[in-house]
Structures are given as C-alpha cells and as structure tokens.
mmCIF file of C-alpha atoms and ligand atoms in Angstrom:
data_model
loop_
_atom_site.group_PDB
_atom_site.id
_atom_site.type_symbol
_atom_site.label_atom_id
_atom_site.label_comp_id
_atom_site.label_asym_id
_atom_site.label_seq_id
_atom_site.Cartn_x
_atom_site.Cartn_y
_atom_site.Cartn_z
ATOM 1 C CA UNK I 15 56.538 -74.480 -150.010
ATOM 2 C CA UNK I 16 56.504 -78.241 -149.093
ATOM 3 C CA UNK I 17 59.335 -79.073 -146.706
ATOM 4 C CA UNK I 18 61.370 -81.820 -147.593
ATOM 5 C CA UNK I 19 63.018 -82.598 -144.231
ATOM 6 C CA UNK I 20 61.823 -82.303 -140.455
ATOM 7 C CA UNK I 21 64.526 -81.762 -137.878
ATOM 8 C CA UNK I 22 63.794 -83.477 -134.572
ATOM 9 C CA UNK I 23 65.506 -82.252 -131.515
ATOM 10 C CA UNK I 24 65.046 -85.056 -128.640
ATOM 11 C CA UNK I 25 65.281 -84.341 -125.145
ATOM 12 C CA UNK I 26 61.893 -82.555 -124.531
ATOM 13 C CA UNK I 27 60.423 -83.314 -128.131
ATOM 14 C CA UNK I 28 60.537 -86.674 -128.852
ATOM 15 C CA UNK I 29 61.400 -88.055 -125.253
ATOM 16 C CA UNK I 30 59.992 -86.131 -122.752
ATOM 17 C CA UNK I 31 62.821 -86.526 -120.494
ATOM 18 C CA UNK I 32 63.690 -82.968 -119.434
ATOM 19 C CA UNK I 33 60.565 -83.285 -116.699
ATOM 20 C CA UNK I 34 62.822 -86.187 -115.451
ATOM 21 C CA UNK I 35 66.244 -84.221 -115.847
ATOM 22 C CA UNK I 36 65.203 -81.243 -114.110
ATOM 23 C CA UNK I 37 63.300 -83.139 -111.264
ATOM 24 C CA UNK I 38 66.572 -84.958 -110.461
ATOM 25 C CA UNK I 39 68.755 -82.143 -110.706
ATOM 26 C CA UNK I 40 66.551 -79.473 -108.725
ATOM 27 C CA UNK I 41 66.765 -82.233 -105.936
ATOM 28 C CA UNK I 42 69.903 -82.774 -106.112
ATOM 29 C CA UNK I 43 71.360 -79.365 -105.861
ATOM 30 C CA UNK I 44 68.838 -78.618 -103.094
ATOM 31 C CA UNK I 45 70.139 -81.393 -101.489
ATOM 32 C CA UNK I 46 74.005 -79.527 -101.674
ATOM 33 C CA UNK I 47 72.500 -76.729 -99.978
ATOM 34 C CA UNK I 48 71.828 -74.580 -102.918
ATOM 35 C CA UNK I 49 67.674 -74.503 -102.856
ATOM 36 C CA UNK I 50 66.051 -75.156 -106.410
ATOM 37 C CA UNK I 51 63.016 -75.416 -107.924
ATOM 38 C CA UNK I 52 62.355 -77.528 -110.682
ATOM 39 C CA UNK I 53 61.100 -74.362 -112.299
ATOM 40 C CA UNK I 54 64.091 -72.503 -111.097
ATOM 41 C CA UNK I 55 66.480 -75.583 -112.642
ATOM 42 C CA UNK I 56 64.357 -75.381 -116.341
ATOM 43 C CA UNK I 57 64.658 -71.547 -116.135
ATOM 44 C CA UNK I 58 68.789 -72.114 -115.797
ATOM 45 C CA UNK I 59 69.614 -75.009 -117.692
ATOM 46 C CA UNK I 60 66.890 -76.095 -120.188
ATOM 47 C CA UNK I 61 69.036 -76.799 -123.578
ATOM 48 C CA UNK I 62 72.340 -75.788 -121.791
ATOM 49 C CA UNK I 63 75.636 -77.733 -121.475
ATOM 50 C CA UNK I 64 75.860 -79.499 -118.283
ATOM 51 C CA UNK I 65 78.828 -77.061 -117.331
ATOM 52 C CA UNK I 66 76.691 -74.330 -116.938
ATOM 53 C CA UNK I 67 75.392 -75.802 -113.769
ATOM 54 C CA UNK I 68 78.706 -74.771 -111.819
ATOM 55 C CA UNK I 69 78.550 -71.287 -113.464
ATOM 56 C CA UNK I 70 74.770 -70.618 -112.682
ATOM 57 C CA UNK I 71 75.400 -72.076 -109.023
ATOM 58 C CA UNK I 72 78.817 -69.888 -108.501
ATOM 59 C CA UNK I 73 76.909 -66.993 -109.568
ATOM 60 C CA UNK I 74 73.362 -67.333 -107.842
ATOM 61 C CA UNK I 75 75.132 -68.625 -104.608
ATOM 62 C CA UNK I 76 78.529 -65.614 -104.574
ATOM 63 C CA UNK I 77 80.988 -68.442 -105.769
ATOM 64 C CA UNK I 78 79.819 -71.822 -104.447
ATOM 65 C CA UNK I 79 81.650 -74.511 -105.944
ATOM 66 C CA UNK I 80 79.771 -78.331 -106.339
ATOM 67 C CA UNK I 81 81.653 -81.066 -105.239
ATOM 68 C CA UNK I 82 84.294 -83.270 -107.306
ATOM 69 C CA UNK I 83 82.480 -85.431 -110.168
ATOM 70 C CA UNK I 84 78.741 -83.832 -109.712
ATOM 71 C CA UNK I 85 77.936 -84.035 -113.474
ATOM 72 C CA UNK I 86 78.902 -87.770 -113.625
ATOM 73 C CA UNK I 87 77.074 -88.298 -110.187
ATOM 74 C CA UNK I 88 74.080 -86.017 -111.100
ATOM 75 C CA UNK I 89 74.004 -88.259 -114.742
ATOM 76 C CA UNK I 90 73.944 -91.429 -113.138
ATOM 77 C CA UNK I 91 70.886 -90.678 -110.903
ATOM 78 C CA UNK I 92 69.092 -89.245 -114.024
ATOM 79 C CA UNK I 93 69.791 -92.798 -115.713
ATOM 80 C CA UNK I 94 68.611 -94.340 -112.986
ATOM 81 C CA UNK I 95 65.481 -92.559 -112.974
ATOM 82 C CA UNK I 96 65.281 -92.958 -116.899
ATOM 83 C CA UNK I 97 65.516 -96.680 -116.653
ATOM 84 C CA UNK I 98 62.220 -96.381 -114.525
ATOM 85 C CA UNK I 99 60.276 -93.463 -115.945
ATOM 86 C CA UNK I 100 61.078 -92.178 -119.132
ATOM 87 C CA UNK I 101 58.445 -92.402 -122.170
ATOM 88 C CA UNK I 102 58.281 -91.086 -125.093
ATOM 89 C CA UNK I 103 56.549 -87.389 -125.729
ATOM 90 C CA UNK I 104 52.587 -88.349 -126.061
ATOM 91 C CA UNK I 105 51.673 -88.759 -130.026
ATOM 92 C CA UNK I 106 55.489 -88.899 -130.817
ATOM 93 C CA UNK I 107 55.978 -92.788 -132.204
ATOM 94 C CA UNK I 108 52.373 -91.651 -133.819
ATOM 95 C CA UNK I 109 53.949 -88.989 -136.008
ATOM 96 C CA UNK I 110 56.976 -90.643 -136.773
ATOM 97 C CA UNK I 111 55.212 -93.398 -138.071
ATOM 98 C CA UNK I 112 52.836 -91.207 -139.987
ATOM 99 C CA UNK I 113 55.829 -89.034 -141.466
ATOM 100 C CA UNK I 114 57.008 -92.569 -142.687
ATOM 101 C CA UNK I 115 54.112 -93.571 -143.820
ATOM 102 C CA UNK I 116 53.562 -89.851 -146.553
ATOM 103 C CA UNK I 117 57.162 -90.295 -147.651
ATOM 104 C CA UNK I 118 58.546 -87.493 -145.475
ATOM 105 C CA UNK I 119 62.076 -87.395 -145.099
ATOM 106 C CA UNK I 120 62.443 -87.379 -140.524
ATOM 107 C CA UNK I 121 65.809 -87.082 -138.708
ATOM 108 C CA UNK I 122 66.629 -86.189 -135.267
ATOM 109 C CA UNK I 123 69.416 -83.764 -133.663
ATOM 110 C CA UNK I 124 70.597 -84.082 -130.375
ATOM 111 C CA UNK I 125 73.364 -82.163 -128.767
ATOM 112 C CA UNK I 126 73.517 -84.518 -125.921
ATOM 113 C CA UNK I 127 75.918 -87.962 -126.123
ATOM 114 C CA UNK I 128 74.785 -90.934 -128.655
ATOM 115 C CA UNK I 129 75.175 -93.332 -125.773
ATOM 116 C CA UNK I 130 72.556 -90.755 -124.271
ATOM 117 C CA UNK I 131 70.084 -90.893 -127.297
ATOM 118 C CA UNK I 132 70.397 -94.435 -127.545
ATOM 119 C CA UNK I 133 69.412 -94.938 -123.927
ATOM 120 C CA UNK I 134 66.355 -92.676 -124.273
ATOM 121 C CA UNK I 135 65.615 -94.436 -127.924
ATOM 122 C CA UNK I 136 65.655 -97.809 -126.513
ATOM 123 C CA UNK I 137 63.855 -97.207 -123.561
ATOM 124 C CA UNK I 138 60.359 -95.230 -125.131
ATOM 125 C CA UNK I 139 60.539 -97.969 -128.033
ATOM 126 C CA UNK I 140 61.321 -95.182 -130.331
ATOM 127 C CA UNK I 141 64.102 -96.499 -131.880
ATOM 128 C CA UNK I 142 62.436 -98.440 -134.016
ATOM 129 C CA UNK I 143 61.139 -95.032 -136.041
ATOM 130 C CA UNK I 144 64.436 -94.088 -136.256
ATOM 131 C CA UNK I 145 67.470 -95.775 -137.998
ATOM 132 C CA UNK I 146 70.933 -94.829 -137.091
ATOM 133 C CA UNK I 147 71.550 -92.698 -140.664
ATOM 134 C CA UNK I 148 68.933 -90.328 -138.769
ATOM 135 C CA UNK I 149 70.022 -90.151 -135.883
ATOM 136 C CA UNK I 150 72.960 -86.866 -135.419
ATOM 137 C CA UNK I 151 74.676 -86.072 -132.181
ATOM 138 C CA UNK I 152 76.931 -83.475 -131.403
ATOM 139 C CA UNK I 153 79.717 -86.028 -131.732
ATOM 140 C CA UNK I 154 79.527 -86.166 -135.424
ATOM 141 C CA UNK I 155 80.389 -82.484 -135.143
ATOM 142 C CA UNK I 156 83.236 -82.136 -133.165
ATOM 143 C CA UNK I 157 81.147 -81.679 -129.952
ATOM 144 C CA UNK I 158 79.842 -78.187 -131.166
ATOM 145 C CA UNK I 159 75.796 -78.178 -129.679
ATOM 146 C CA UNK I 160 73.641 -76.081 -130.205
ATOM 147 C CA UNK I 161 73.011 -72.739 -130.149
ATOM 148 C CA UNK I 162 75.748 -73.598 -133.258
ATOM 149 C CA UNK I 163 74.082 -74.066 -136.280
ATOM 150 C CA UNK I 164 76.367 -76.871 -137.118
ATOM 151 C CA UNK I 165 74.361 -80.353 -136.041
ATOM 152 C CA UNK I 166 71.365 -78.861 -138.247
ATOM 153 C CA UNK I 167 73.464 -77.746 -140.633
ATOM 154 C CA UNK I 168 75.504 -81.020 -140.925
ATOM 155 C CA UNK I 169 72.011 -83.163 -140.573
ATOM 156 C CA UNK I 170 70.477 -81.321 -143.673
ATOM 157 C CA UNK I 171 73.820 -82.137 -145.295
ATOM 158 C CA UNK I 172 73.413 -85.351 -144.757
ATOM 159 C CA UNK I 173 69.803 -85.845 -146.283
ATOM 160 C CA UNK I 174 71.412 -83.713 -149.352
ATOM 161 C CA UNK I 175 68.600 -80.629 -148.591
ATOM 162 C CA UNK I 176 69.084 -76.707 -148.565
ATOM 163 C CA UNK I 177 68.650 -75.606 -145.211
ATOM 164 C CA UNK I 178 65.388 -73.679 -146.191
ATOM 165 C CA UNK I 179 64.087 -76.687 -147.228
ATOM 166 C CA UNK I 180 64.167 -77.943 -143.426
ATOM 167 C CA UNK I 181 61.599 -77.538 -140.130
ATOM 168 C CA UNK I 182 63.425 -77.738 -137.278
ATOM 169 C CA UNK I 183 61.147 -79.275 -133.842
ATOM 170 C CA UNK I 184 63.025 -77.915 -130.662
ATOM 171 C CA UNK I 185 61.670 -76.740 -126.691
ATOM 172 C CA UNK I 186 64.906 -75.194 -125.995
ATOM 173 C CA UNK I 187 65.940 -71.544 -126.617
ATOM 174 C CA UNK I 188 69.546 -72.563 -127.707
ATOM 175 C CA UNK I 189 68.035 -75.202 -129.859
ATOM 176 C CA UNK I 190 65.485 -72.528 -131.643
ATOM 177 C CA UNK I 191 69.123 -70.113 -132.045
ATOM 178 C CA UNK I 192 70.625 -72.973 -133.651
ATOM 179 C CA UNK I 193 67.583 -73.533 -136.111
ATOM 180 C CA UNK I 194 67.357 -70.300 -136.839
ATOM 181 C CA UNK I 195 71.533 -70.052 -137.446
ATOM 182 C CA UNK I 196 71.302 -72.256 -139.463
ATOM 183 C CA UNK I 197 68.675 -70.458 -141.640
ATOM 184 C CA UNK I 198 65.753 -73.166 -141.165
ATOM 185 C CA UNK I 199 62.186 -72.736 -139.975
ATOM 186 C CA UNK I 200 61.469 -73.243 -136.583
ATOM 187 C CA UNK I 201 58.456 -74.569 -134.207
ATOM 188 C CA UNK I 202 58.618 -74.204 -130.743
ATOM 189 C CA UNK I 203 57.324 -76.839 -128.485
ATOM 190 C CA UNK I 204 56.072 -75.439 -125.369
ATOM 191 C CA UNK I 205 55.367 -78.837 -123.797
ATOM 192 C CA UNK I 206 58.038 -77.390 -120.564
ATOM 193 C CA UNK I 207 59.563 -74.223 -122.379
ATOM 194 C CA UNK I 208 57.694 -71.047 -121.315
ATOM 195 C CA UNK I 209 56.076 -69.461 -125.046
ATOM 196 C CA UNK I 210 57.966 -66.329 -124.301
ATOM 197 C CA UNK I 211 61.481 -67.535 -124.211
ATOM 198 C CA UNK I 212 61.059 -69.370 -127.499
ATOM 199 C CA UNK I 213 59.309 -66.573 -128.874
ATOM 200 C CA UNK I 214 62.674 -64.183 -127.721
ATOM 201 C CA UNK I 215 64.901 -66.896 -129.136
ATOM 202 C CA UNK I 216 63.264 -66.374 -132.529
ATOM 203 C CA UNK I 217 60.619 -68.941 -132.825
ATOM 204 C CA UNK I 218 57.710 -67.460 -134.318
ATOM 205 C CA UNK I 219 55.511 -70.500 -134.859
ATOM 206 C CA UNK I 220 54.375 -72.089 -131.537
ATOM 207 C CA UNK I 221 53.047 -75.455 -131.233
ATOM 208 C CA UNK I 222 51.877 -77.093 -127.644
ATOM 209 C CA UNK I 223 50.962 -80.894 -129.046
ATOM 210 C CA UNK I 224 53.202 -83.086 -131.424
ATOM 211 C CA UNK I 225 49.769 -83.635 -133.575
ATOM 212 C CA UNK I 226 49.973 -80.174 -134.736
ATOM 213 C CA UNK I 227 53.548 -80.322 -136.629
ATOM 214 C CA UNK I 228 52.275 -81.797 -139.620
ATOM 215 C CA UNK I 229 50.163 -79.018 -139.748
ATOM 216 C CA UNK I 230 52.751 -76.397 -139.913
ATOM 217 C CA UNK I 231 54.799 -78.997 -142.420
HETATM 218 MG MG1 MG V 305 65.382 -80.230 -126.055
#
C-alpha cells in the first residue's frame, strides 16, 4: 500500500539536536553533583518530559532535589548552545525536498514547544521545507505528548488521512508508543536511540540514515 502521509517527529529526526540536549544536560547535572553520562542522560530522558529529570535524579540519587528553576536554566544553556551548533539531521532538507518534489504529502510532530520548533526550524534552514499548516506541537493538543497517540492522531486529521494510511519517523521510544497508539506504521531512527529500545517500544522497521525512508514509504 502507498502511504499517503509521512509523520516527522523533530528533535533527533529532522534536527539532530538531542546530541546537543543531552551534552548540555549530562554536564549540567554533573556539575550539581549528580555524575552523568551523556549516555546515562539519553538512556533517562530521550523523548521524555523535562519533569522527569527531577524524578530520575530523586530516584538514582535516594531523593535529591535540583535547585529552584533548573528546567528554565538547563533550557536556556541548551538555546545557547543551539544558536551555535545545531544543524539539521544529514540528508534531511534532501528528503524533504524530494518528498515535495513526488507529490508526497510531509508533516512534522513535535511534542516539544512551537517557540522550540521554530528555533530549531530557523536555525538548520529547514523551515523553508516546512510551512506552518505542517508543522503540529503538543500545544495544538492540549499539551498531551507523546507516548499519547493524540499529536499523530490530530496531525493525520489534519491532512484528512486514516491513520493506516500514515508512516510515522521517530528516535524516541515514547514517540514509537505514540505511533503505534495511534495505529500508524512506524520506523525507528537509530541515529542516537539504541535498536533495542525501539525495537521493545514496538518499532519493527529500523532505519539508521534519513536516505532510506523513502524506501520503506
Ligand atoms: Mg525525537
């Protein structure tokens, strides 16, 4: 069956940002006293809300606490180190141009803030593949992310398509639940994401490069 729409997720698909994210926060939290790796931070809080952070922390370190306004502070230094670094995922503006280019119907879904897209959009140069009609945050669903099925679900809505007529592109585990909730096929990108976790999270298509989605279209 020929898809008619392919789901983008965009921190660690189409911006490859998480290297960034978890660099900064790994550093950060070591620098609190609680020791990370950036291995360590990807392994905790790849695809997670940043709230998590005090939960994982409380329960790796028996109850320590992070100090008043980390998420804001720990966000800020990741912006600053966007501003600087952050490009988009290698053959990305490629295959967004090419899905353009057959006809193919592209959108992207992002749990994260719009003001957060837009920054990563503007930055790589991506955001001129990408018009604001396809571009969903969790905002347009009442703040429900992923693993919820309800960004995909509301995104295929939106391009008036079943959800089995939708691939979903996602390197998180929560973001291959969500795909799957929503009852769309999945590829997982293992750009960061270790193969086995997106296989447990019920990916069963694997692809390491961009170039190889339109293969699996
Ligand atoms: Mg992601």
């Amino acid at each position: 069956m020929s898809r008619k729409l392919v789901i983008f997720d965009n921190d660690g698909v189409l911006v490859d940002s998480e290297r960034i994210s978890h660099r900064v926060l790994a550093g950060y939290l070591t620098e609190l006293g609680y020791p990370m790796t950036v291995e360590e931070s990807v392994h905790h809080f790849l695809g997670t809300a940043a709230r998590n952070v005090h939960e994982v922390i409380a329960d790796k370190y028996g109850g320590g606490t992070l100090p008043d306004g980390f998420v804001a502070l720990w966000h800020e230094r990741v912006f600053e180190a966007f501003q600087r670094e952050l490009e988009a995922t290698e053959g990305a503006a490629k295959l967004l141009a090419e899905l353009n280019d057959r006809g193919i119907p592209y959108c992207l879904a992002s749990s994260s803030d719009r003001s957060w897209i837009d920054l990563t959009l503007e930055r790589t140069g991506l955001r001129g593949h990408l018009r604001p009609e396809q571009v969903f945050s969790a905002q347009d669903v009442g703040g429900v992310g992923k693993p919820a099925p309800d960004l995909f679900l509301h995104a295929a809505k939106a391009f008036g398509v079943q959800p089995s007529e939708c691939l979903v592109v996602e390197d998180s585990p929560n973001g291959v639940r969500a795909a799957c909730a929503a009852g769309m096929d999945v590829l997982g990108f293992t750009a960061l994401t270790p193969a086995d976790r997106l296989r447990d999270a019920g990916a069963t298509r694997l692809i390491g490069s961009l170039s190889e989605v339109l293969d699996h279209r």
